[in-house]
CSV table of C-alpha atoms in Angstrom, one decimal:
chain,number,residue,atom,x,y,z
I,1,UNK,CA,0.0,0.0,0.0
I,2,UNK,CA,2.6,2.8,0.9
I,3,UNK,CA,4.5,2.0,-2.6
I,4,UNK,CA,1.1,2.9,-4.2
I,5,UNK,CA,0.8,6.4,-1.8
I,6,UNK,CA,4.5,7.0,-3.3
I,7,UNK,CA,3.5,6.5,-7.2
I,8,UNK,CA,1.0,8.6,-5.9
I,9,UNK,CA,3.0,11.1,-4.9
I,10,UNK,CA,5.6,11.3,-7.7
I,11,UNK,CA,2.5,11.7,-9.8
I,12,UNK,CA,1.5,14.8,-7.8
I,13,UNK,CA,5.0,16.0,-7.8
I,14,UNK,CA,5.1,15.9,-11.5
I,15,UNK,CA,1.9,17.4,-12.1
I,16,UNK,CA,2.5,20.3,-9.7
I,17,UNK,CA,5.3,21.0,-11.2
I,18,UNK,CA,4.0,21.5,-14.6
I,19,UNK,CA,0.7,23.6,-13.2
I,20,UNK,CA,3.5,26.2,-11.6
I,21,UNK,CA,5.2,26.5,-14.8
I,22,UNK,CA,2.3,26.9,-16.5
I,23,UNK,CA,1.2,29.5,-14.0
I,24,UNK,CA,4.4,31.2,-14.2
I,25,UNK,CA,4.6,31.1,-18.3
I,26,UNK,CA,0.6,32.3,-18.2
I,27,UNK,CA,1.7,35.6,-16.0
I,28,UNK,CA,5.0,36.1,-18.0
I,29,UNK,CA,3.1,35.9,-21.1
I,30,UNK,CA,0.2,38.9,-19.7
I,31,UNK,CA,3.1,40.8,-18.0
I,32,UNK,CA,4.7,41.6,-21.5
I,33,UNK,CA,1.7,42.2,-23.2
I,34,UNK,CA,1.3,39.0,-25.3
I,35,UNK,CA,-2.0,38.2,-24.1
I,36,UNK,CA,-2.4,36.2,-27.7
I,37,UNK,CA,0.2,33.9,-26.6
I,38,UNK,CA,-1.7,33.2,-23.0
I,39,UNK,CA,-4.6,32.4,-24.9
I,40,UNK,CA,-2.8,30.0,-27.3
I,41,UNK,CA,-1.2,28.5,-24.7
I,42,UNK,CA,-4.1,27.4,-23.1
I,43,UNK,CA,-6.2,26.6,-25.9
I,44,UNK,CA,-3.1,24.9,-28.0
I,45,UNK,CA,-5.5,22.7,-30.1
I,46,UNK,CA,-6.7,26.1,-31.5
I,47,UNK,CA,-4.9,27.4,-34.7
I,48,UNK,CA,-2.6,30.2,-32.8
I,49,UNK,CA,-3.9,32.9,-35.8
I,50,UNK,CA,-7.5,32.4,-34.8
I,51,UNK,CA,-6.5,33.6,-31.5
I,52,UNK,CA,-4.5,36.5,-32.0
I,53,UNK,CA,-6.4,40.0,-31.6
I,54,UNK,CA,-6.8,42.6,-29.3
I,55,UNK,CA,-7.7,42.0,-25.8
I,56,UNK,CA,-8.7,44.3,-23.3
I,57,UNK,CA,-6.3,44.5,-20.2
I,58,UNK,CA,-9.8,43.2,-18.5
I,59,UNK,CA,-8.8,40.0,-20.4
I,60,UNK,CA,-5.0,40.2,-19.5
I,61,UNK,CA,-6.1,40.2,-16.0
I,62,UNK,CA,-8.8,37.3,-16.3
I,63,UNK,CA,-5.9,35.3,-17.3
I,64,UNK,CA,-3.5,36.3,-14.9
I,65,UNK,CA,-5.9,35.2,-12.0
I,66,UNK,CA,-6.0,32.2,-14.3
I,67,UNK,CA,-2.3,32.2,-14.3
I,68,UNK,CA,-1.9,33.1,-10.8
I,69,UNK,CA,-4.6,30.2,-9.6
I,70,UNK,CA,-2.1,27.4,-11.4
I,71,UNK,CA,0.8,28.5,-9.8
I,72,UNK,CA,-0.5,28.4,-6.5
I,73,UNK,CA,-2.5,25.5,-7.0
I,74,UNK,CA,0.5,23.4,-8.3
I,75,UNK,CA,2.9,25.0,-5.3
I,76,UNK,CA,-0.5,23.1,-2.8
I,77,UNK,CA,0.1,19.9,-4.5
I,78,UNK,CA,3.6,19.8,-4.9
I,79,UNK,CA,4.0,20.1,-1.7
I,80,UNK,CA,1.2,17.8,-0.4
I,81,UNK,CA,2.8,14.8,-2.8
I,82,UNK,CA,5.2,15.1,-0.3
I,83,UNK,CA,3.1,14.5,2.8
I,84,UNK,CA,1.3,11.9,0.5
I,85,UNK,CA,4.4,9.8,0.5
I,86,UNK,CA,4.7,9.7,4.6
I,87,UNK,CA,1.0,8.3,4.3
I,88,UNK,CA,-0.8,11.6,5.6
I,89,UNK,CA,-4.5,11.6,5.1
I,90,UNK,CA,-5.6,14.9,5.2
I,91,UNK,CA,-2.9,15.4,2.3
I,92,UNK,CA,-4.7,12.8,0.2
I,93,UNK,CA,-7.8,14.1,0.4
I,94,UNK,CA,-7.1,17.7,0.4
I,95,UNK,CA,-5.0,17.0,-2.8
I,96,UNK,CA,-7.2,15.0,-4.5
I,97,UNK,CA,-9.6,18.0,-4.1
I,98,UNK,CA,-7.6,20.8,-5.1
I,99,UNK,CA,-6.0,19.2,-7.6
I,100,UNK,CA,-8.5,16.9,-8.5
I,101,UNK,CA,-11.6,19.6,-9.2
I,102,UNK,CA,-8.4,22.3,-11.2
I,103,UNK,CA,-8.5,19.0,-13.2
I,104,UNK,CA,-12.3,18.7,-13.3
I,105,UNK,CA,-12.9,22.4,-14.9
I,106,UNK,CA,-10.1,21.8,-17.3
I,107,UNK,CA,-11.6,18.5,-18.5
I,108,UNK,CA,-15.3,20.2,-19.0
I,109,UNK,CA,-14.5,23.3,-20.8
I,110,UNK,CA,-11.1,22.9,-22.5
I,111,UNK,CA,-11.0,18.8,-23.1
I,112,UNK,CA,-14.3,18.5,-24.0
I,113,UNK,CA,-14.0,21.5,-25.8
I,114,UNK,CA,-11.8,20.3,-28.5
I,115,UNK,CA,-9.6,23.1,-27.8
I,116,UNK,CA,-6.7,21.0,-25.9
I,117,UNK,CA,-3.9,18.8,-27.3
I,118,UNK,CA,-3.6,15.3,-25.6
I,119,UNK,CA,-0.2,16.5,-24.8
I,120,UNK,CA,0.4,18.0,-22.0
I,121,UNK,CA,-3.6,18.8,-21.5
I,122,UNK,CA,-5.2,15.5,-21.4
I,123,UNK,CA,-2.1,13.9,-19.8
I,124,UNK,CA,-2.0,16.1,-17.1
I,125,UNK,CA,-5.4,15.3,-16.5
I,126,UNK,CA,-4.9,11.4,-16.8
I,127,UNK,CA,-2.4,11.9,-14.1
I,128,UNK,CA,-4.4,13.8,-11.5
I,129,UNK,CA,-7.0,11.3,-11.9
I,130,UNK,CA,-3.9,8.3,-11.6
I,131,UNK,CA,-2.8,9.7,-8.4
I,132,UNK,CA,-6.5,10.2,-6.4
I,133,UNK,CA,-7.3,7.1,-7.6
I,134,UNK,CA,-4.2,5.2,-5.9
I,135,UNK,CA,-3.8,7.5,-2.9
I,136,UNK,CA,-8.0,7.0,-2.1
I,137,UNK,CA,-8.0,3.6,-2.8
I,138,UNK,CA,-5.0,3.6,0.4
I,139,UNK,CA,-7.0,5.8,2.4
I,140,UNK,CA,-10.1,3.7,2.3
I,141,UNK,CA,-8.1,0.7,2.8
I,142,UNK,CA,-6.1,1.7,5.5
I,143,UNK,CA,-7.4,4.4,7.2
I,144,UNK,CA,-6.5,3.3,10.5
I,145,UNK,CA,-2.9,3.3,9.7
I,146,UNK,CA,-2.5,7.0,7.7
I,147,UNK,CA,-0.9,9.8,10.3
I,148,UNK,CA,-2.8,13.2,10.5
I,149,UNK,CA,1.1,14.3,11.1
């Protein structure tokens, strides 16, 4: 069971790790006035010229909460893969739902959308969904022997 909370937990590590970059690259993008390039980032299964036009600094800062919300939200689950690993509980589940609904929204409106790429998008996604699968089927397993520490 703990080698499944650390698969788990690499698996969080990774995909934090990509949603702070993607946070960071998201703001970087805003911050030098290539809103275009936010945009396409996001929606990467879009033709990049469909998305380049004009958009208000209302839209700039839309997608830097956007931005800002990955980075954080990746810093909370990199950091909880790592108290996923010594088998702490309230990690998995507060992981699995920060992580878990970021991945939910993404997999309604850009997924289903047709405006991701399966890479990194819908592996990303495949990923979160890996890693609260394992880590809840330990909990529910072995509940009486997760810490709270």
């Amino acid at each position: 069971m703990k080698k499944l909370l650390k698969i788990s937990a690499v698996l969080w590590i990774v995909w934090g790790l990509v949603h702070i970059f993607a946070g960071v690259m998201t703001m970087r993008r805003i911050l030098t006035g290539d809103i275009s390039a936010s945009v396409a980032g996001i929606a990467d299964a879009v033709e990049p010229s469909l998305l380049q036009m004009d958009y208000s600094e209302a839209s700039g800062a839309i997608l830097s909460q956007h931005g800002f919300n990955l980075f954080w939200i990746g810093i909370f689950t990199f950091i909880g893969a790592f108290y996923i690993w010594k088998g702490n509980k309230i990690a998995i589940i507060f992981t699995a739902i920060v992580g878990g609904l970021t991945d939910l929204g993404y997999f309604i409106f850009i997924d289903l959308g047709g405006f991701a790429n399966f890479v990194p998008g819908t592996i990303m996604t495949i990923v979160s969904t890996t890693a609260i699968i394992l880590s809840l089927y330990v909990y529910f397993n072995t509940r009486n022997q997760l810490t709270t520490k």
